[in-house]
mmCIF file of C-alpha atoms and ligand atoms in Angstrom:
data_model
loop_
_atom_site.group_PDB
_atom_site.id
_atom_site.type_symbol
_atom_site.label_atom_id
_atom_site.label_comp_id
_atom_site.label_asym_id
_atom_site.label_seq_id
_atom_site.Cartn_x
_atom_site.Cartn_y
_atom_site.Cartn_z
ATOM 1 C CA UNK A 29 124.069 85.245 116.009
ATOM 2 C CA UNK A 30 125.391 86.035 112.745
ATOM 3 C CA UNK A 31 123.822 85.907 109.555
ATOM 4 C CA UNK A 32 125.366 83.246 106.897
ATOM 5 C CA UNK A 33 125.356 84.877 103.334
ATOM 6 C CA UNK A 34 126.989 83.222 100.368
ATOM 7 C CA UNK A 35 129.237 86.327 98.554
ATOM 8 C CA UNK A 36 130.889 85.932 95.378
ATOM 9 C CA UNK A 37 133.893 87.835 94.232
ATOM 10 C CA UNK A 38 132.424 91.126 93.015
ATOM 11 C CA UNK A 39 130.153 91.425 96.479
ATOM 12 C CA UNK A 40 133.559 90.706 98.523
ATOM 13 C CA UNK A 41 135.450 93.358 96.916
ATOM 14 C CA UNK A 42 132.496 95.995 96.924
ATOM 15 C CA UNK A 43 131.814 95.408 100.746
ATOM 16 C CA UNK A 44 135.539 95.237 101.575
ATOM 17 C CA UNK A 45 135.655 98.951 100.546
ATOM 18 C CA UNK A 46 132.952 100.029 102.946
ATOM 19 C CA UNK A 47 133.431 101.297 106.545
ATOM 20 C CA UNK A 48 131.266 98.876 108.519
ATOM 21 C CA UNK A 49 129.458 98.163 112.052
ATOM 22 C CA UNK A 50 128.059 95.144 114.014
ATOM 23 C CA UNK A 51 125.207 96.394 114.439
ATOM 24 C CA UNK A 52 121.471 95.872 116.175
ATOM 25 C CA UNK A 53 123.142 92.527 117.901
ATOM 26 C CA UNK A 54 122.818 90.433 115.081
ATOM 27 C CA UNK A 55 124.680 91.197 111.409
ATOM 28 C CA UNK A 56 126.758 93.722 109.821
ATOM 29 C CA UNK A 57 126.160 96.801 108.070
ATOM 30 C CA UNK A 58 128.063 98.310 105.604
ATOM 31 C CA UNK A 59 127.808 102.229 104.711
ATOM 32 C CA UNK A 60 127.301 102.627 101.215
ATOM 33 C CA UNK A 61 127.727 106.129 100.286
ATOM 34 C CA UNK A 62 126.142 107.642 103.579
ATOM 35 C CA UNK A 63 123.451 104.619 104.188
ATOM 36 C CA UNK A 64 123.763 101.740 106.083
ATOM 37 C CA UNK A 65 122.538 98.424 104.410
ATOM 38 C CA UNK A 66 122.864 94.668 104.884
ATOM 39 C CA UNK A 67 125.192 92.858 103.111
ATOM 40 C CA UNK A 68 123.046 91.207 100.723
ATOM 41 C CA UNK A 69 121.502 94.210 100.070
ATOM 42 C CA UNK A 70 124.534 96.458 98.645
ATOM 43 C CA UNK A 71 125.226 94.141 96.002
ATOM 44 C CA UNK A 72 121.923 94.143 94.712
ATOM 45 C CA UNK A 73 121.407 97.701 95.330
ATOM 46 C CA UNK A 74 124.146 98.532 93.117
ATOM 47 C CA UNK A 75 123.244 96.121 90.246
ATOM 48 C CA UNK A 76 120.098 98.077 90.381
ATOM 49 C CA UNK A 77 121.569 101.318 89.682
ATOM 50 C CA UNK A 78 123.728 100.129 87.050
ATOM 51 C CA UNK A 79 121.181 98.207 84.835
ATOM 52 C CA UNK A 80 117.696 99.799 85.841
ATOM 53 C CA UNK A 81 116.055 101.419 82.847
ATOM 54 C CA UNK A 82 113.273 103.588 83.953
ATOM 55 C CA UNK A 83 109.882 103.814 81.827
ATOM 56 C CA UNK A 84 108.535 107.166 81.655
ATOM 57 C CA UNK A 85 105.347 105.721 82.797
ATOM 58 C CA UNK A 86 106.478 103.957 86.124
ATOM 59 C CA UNK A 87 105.610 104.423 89.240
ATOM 60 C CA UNK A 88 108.562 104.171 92.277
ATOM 61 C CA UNK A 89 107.006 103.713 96.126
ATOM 62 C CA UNK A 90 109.878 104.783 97.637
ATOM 63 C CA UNK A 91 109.354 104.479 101.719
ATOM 64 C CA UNK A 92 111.914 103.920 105.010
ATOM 65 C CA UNK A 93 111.657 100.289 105.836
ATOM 66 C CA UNK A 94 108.429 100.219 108.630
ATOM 67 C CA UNK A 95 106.804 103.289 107.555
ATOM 68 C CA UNK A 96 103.558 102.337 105.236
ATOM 69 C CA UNK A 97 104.839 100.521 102.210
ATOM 70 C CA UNK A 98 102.581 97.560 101.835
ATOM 71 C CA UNK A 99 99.610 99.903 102.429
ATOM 72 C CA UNK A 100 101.052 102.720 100.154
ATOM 73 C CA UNK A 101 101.776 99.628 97.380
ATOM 74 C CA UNK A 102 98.420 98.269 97.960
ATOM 75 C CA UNK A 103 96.985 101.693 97.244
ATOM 76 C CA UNK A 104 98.988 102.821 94.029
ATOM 77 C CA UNK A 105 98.168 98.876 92.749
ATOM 78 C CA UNK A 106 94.606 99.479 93.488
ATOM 79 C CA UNK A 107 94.214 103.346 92.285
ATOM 80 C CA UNK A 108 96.514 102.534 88.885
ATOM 81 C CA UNK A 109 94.742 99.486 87.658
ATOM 82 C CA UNK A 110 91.038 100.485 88.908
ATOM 83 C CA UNK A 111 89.823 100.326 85.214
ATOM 84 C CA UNK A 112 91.397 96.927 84.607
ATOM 85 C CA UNK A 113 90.139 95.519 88.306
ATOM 86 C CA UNK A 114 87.245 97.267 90.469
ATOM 87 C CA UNK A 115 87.495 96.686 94.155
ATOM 88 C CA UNK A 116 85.659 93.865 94.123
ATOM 89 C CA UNK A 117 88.569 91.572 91.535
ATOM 90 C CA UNK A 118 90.965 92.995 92.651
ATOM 91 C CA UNK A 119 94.516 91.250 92.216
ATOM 92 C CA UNK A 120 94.643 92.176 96.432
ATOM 93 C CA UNK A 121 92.027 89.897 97.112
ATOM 94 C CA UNK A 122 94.061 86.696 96.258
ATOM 95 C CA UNK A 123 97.774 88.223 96.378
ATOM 96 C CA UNK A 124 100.078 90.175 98.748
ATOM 97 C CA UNK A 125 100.694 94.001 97.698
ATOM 98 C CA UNK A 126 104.607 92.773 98.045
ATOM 99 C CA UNK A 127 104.222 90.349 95.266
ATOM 100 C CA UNK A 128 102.081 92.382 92.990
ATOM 101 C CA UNK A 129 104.511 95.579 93.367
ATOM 102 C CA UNK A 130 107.822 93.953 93.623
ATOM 103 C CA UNK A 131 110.799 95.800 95.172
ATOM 104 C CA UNK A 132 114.033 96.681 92.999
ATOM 105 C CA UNK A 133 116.713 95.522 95.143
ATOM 106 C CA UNK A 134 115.168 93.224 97.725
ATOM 107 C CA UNK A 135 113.898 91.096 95.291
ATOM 108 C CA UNK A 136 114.059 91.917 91.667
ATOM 109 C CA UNK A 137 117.871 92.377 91.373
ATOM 110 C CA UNK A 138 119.231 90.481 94.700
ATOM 111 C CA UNK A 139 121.157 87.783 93.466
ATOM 112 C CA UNK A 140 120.432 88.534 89.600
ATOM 113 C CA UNK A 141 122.343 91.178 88.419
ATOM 114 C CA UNK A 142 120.354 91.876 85.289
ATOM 115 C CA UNK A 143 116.595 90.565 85.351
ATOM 116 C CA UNK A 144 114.186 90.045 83.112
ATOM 117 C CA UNK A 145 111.401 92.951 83.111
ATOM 118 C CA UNK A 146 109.924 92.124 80.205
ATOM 119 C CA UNK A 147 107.187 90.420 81.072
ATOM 120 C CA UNK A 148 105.973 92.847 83.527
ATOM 121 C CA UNK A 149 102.412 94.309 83.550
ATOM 122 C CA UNK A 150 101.781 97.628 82.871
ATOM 123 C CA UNK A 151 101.730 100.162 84.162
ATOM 124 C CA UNK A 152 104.996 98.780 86.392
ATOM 125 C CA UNK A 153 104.958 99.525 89.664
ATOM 126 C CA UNK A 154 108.462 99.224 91.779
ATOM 127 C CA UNK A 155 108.886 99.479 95.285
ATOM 128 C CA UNK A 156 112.014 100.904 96.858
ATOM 129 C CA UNK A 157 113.453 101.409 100.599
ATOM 130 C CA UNK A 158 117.052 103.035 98.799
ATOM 131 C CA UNK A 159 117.733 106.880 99.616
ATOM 132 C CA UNK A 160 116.584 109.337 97.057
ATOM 133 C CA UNK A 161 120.444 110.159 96.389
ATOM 134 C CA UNK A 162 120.874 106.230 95.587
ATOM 135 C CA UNK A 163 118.407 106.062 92.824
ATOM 136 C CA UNK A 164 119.436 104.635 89.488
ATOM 137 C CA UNK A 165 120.111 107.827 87.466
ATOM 138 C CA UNK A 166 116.874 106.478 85.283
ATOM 139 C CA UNK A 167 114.633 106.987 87.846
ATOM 140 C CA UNK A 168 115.962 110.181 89.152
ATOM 141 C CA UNK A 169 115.741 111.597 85.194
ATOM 142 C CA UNK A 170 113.233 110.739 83.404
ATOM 143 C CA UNK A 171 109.769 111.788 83.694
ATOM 144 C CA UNK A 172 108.401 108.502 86.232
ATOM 145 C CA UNK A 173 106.563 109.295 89.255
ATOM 146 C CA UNK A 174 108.150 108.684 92.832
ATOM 147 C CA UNK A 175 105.621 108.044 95.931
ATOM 148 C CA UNK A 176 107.165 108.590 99.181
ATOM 149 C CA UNK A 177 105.364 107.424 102.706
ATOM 150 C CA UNK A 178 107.245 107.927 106.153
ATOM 151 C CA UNK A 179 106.203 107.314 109.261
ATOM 152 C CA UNK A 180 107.263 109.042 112.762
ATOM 153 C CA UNK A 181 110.499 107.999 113.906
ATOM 154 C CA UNK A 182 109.457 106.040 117.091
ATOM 155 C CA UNK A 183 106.673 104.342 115.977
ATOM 156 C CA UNK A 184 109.282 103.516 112.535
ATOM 157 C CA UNK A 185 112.066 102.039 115.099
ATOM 158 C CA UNK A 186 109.536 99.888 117.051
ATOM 159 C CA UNK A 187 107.785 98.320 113.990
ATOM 160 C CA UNK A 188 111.119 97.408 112.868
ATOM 161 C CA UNK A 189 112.325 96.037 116.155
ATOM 162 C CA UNK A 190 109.269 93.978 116.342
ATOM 163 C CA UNK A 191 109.379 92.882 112.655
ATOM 164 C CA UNK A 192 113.084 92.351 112.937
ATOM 165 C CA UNK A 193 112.751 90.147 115.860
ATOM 166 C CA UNK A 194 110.445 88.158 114.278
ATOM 167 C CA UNK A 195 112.627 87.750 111.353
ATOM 168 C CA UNK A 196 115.683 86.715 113.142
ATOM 169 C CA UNK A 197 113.785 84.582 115.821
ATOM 170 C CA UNK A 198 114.842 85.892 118.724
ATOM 171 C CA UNK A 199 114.468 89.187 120.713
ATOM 172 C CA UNK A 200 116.774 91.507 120.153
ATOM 173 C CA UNK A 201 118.554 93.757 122.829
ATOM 174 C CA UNK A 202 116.463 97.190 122.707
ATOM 175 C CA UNK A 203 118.603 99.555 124.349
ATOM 176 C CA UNK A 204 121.622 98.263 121.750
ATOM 177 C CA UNK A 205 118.916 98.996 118.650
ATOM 178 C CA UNK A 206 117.444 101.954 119.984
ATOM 179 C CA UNK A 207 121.086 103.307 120.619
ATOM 180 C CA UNK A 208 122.135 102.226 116.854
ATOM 181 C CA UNK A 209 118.747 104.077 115.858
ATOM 182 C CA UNK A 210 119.631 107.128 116.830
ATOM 183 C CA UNK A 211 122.826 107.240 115.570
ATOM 184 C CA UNK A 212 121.690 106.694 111.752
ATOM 185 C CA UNK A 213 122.520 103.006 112.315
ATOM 186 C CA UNK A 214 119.155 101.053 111.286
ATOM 187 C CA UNK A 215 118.713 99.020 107.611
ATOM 188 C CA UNK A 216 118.420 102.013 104.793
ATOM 189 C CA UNK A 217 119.560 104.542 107.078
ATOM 190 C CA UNK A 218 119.995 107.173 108.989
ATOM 191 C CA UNK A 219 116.385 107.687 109.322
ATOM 192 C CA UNK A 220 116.405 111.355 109.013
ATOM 193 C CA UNK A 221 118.990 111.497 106.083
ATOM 194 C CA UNK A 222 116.193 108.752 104.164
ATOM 195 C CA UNK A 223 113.341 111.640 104.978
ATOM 196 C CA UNK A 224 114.935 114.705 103.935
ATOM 197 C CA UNK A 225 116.001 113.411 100.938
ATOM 198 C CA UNK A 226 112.918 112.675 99.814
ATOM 199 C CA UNK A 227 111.368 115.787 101.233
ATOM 200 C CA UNK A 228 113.796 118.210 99.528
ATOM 201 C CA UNK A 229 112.643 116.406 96.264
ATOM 202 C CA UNK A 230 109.489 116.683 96.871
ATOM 203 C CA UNK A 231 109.585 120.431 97.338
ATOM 204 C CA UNK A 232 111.916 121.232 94.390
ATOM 205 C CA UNK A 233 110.566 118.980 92.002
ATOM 206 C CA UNK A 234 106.547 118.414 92.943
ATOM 207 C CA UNK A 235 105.374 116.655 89.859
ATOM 208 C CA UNK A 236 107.739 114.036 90.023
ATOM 209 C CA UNK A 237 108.689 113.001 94.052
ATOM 210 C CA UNK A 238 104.794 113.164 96.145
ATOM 211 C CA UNK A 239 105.684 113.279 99.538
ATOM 212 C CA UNK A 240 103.019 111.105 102.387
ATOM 213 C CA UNK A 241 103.124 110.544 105.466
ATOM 214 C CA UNK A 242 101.465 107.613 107.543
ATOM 215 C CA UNK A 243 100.074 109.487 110.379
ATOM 216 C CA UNK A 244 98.119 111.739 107.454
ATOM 217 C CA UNK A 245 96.710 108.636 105.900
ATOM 218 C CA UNK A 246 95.534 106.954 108.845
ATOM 219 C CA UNK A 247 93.671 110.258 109.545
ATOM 220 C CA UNK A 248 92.024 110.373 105.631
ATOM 221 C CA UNK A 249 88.860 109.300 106.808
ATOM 222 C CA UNK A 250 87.596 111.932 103.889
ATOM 223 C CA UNK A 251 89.927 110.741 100.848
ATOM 224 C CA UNK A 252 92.010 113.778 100.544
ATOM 225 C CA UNK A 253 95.129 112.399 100.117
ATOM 226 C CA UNK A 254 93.864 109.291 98.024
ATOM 227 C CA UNK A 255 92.873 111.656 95.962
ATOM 228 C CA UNK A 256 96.011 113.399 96.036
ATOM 229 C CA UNK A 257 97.388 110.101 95.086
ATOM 230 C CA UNK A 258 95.259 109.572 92.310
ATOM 231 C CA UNK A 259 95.813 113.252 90.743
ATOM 232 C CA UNK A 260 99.910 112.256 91.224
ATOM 233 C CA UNK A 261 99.660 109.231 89.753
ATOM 234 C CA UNK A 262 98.112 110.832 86.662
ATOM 235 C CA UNK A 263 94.734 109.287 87.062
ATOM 236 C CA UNK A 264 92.644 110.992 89.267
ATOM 237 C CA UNK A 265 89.613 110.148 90.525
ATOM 238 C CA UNK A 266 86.376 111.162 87.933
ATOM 239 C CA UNK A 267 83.078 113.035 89.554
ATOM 240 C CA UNK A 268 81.466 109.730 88.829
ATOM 241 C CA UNK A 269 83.730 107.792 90.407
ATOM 242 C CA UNK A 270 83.651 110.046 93.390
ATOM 243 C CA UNK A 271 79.906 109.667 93.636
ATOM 244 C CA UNK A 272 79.590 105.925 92.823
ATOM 245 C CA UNK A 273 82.346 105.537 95.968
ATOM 246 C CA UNK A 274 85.588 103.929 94.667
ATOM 247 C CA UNK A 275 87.507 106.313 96.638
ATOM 248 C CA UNK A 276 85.828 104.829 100.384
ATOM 249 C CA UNK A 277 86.040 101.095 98.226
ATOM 250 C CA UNK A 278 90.027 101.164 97.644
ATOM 251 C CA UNK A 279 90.172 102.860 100.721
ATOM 252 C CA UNK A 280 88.507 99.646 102.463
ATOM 253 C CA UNK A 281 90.186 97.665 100.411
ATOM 254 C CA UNK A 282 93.145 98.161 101.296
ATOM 255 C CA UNK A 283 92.822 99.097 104.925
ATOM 256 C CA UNK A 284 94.763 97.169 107.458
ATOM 257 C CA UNK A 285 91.761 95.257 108.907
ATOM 258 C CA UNK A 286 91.168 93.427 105.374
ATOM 259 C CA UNK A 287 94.401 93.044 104.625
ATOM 260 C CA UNK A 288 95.306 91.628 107.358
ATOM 261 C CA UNK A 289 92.564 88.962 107.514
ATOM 262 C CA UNK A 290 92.922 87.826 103.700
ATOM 263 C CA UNK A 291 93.878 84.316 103.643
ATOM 264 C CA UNK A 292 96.550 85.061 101.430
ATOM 265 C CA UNK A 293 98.329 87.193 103.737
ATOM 266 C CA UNK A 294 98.151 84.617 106.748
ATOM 267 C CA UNK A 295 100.418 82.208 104.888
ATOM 268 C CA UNK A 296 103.581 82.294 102.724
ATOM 269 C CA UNK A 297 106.307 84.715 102.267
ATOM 270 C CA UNK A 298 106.973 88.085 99.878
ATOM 271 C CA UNK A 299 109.898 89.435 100.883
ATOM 272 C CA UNK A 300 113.289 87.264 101.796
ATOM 273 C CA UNK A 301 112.048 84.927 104.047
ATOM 274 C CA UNK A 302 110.081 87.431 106.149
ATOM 275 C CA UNK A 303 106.024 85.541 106.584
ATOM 276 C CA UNK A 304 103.113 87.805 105.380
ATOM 277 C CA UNK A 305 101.919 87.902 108.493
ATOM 278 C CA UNK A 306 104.826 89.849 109.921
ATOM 279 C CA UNK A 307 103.806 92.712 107.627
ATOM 280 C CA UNK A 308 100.449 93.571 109.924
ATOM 281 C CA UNK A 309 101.238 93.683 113.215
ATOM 282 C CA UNK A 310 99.032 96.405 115.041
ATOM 283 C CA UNK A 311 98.934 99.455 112.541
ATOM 284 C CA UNK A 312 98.466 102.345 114.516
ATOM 285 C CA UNK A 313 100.096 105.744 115.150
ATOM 286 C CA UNK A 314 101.735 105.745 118.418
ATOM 287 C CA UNK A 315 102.324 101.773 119.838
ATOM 288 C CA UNK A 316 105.405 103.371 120.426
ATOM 289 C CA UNK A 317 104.260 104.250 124.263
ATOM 290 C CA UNK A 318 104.202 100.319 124.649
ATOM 291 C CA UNK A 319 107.697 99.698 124.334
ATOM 292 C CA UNK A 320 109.805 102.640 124.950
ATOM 293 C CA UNK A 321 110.688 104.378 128.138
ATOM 294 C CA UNK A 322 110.583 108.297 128.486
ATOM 295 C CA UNK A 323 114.199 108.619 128.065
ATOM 296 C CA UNK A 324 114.082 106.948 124.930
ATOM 297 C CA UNK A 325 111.443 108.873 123.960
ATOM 298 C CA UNK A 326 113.316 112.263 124.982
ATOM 299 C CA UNK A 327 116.245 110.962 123.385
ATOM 300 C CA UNK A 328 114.839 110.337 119.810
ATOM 301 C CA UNK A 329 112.030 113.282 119.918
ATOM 302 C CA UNK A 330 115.200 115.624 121.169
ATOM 303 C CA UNK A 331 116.842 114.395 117.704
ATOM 304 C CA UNK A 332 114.106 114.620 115.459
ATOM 305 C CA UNK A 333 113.606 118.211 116.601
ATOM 306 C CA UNK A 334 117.022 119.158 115.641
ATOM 307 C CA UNK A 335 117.221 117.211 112.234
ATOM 308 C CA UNK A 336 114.232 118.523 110.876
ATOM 309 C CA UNK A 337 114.390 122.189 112.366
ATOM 310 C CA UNK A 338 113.757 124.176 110.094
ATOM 311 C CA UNK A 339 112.338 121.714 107.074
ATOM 312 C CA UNK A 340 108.624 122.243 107.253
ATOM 313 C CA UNK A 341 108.443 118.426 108.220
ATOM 314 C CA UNK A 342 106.097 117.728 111.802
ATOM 315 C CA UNK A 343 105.268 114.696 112.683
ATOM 316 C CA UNK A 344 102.296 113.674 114.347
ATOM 317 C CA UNK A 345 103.325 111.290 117.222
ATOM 318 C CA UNK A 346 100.101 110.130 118.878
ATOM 319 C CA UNK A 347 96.924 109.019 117.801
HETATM 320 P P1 LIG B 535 108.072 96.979 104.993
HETATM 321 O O1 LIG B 535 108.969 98.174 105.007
HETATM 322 O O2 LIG B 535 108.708 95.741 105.550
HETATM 323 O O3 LIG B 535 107.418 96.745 103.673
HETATM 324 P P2 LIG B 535 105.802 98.406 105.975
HETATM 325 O O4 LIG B 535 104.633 97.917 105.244
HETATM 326 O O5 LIG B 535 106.416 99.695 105.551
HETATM 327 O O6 LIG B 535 106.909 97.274 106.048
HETATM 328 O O7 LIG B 535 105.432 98.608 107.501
HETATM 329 C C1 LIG B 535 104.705 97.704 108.255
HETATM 330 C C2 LIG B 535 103.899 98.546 109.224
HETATM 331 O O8 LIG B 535 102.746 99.056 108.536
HETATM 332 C C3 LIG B 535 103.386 97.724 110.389
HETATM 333 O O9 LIG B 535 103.255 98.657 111.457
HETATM 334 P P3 LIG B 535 103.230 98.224 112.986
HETATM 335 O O10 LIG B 535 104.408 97.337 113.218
HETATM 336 O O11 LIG B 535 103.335 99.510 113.762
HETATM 337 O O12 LIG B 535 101.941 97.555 113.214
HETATM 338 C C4 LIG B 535 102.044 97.260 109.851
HETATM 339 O O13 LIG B 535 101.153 96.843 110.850
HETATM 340 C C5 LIG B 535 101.574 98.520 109.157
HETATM 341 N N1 LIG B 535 100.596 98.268 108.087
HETATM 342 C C6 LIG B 535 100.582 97.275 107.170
HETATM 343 N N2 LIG B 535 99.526 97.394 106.360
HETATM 344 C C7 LIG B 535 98.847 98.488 106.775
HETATM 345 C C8 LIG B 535 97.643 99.121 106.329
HETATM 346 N N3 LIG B 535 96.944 98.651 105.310
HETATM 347 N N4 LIG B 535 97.233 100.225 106.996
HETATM 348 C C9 LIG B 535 97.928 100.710 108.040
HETATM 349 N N5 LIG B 535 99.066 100.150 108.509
HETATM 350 C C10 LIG B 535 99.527 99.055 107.881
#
């Protein structure tokens, strides 16, 4: 099955000049300066780096497709505007964290070259699955903030075969994914490429690139790294608020059991024509056992070992 996508003449030429692959059975990718990306995606991702203008004040979630971002998004919503909405009016209760922390080039700028941000809220609050070297130059120099989440690299490529099945409608040949995978070939990758970048940012430049990962979070059970969050973000978390317990009521709020049961994220879609729903499938650290055999899981751990020797970077694979 291919996908149909309407280009016009500037997307033909740009994607003509890219190396490209058939790849995960069903569409194309094209490399785009070291990542791979779907067609519809390159165009927009370059409008985005020619005509973004970064605020000083904005806040980036930057993530690898799968890997935490509509939990990270509901977070940084919930911890940035806490003294606008408390936990209990909160703009999550009646709207997906996808629509209230729209993404740069998979919505704001595909098909629309130059959008209108004026009428944004403030603080603005982007979302992002680009590679840290792909930023717009606005985002990369001036003083905004850049939260990144990743997620181990088995339980990343089975969330996205899952959610990219649904998407597509049909099931998708695993061995031909999980063999793309591991080559770098996956939307917004290589995997490892998308993680170090980040990670060397994050080392050389702490105040602006914070560095999360999802198997951490799922294990905050005492706030640490919300607070970590909040002292990132530039607003942290007061003695009062600590004590009155807005740190355990954003943390509820935006945990994966009530997100997943709000109405509002039943029904309707946020992101291309991808259903809420698809966005909360089981959220836990290590489904991968349920889909994977041990050669796959040799294969990819045998990789991961080698690309992040040496970095500082372990991921936790099992619950
Ligand atoms: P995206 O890149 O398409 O935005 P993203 O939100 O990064 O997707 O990832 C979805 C994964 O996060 C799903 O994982 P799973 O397939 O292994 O289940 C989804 O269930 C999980 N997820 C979504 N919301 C939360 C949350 N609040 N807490 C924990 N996990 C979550």
């Amino acid at each position: 099955m291919e996908e149909i996508h309407q280009k016009n003449d500037e997307e033909d030429e740009l994607l003509s000049s890219l190396p490209k692959v058939w790849a995960w059975g069903f569409t194309y990718m094209y490399n785009y300066k070291g990542f791979w990306y779907r067609p519809q995606v390159t165009q927009s991702m370059v409008s985005c780096q020619k005509h973004f203008e970064a605020q000083n004040t904005d806040t980036i979630i930057a993530t690898f497709p799968k890997s935490g971002t509509t939990w990270l998004k509901a977070l940084s919503f919930a911890i940035l505007t806490r003294a606008q909405y408390p936990s209990s009016q909160s703009p999550l209760l009646s709207f997906n964290p996808h629509h209230l922390v729209p993404f740069l080039e998979f919505e704001l700028y595909l098909n629309k070259p130059v959008p209108d941000l004026s009428a944004l809220p403030s603080p603005r609050i982007f979302g992002t699955h680009m590679a840290y070297s792909l930023l717009p130059e606005s985002i990369q120099n001036s003083t905004c903030r850049v939260v990144y989440i990743c997620r181990n690299p088995l339980d990343a490529f089975v969330s996205l075969w899952h959610f990219i099945n649904k998407g597509v409608g049909e099931t998708l040949p695993l061995e031909e994914c999980f063999d793309d995978f591991c080559q770098g070939i996956a939307g917004c990758g290589p995997f490892f490429d998308h993680v170090l970048g980040y990670w060397k940012q994050s080392l050389e430049r702490p105040y602006k690139v914070l560095f999360l990962t999802y198997e951490d979070l799922k294990e905050d059970t005492t706030g640490t790294h919300l607070k970590r969050l909040a002292e990132f973000l530039g607003c942290p978390f007061s003695l009062e608020e600590e004590r009155d317990g807005v740190i355990e009521e954003i943390s509820k709020l935006c945990s994966f059991n009530m997100l997943k049961d709000m109405e509002h994220n039943k029904t309707g879609n946020s992101i291309l024509d991808f259903e809420n729903k698809t966005l909360f499938r089981r959220g836990e650290v290590g489904d991968w056992i349920n889909l994977l055999t041990p050669e796959m899981v040799e294969r990819l751990t045998n990789i991961m070992e080698q690309k992040l020797a040496g970095s500082g970077i372990v991921f936790k694979l099992g619950p």
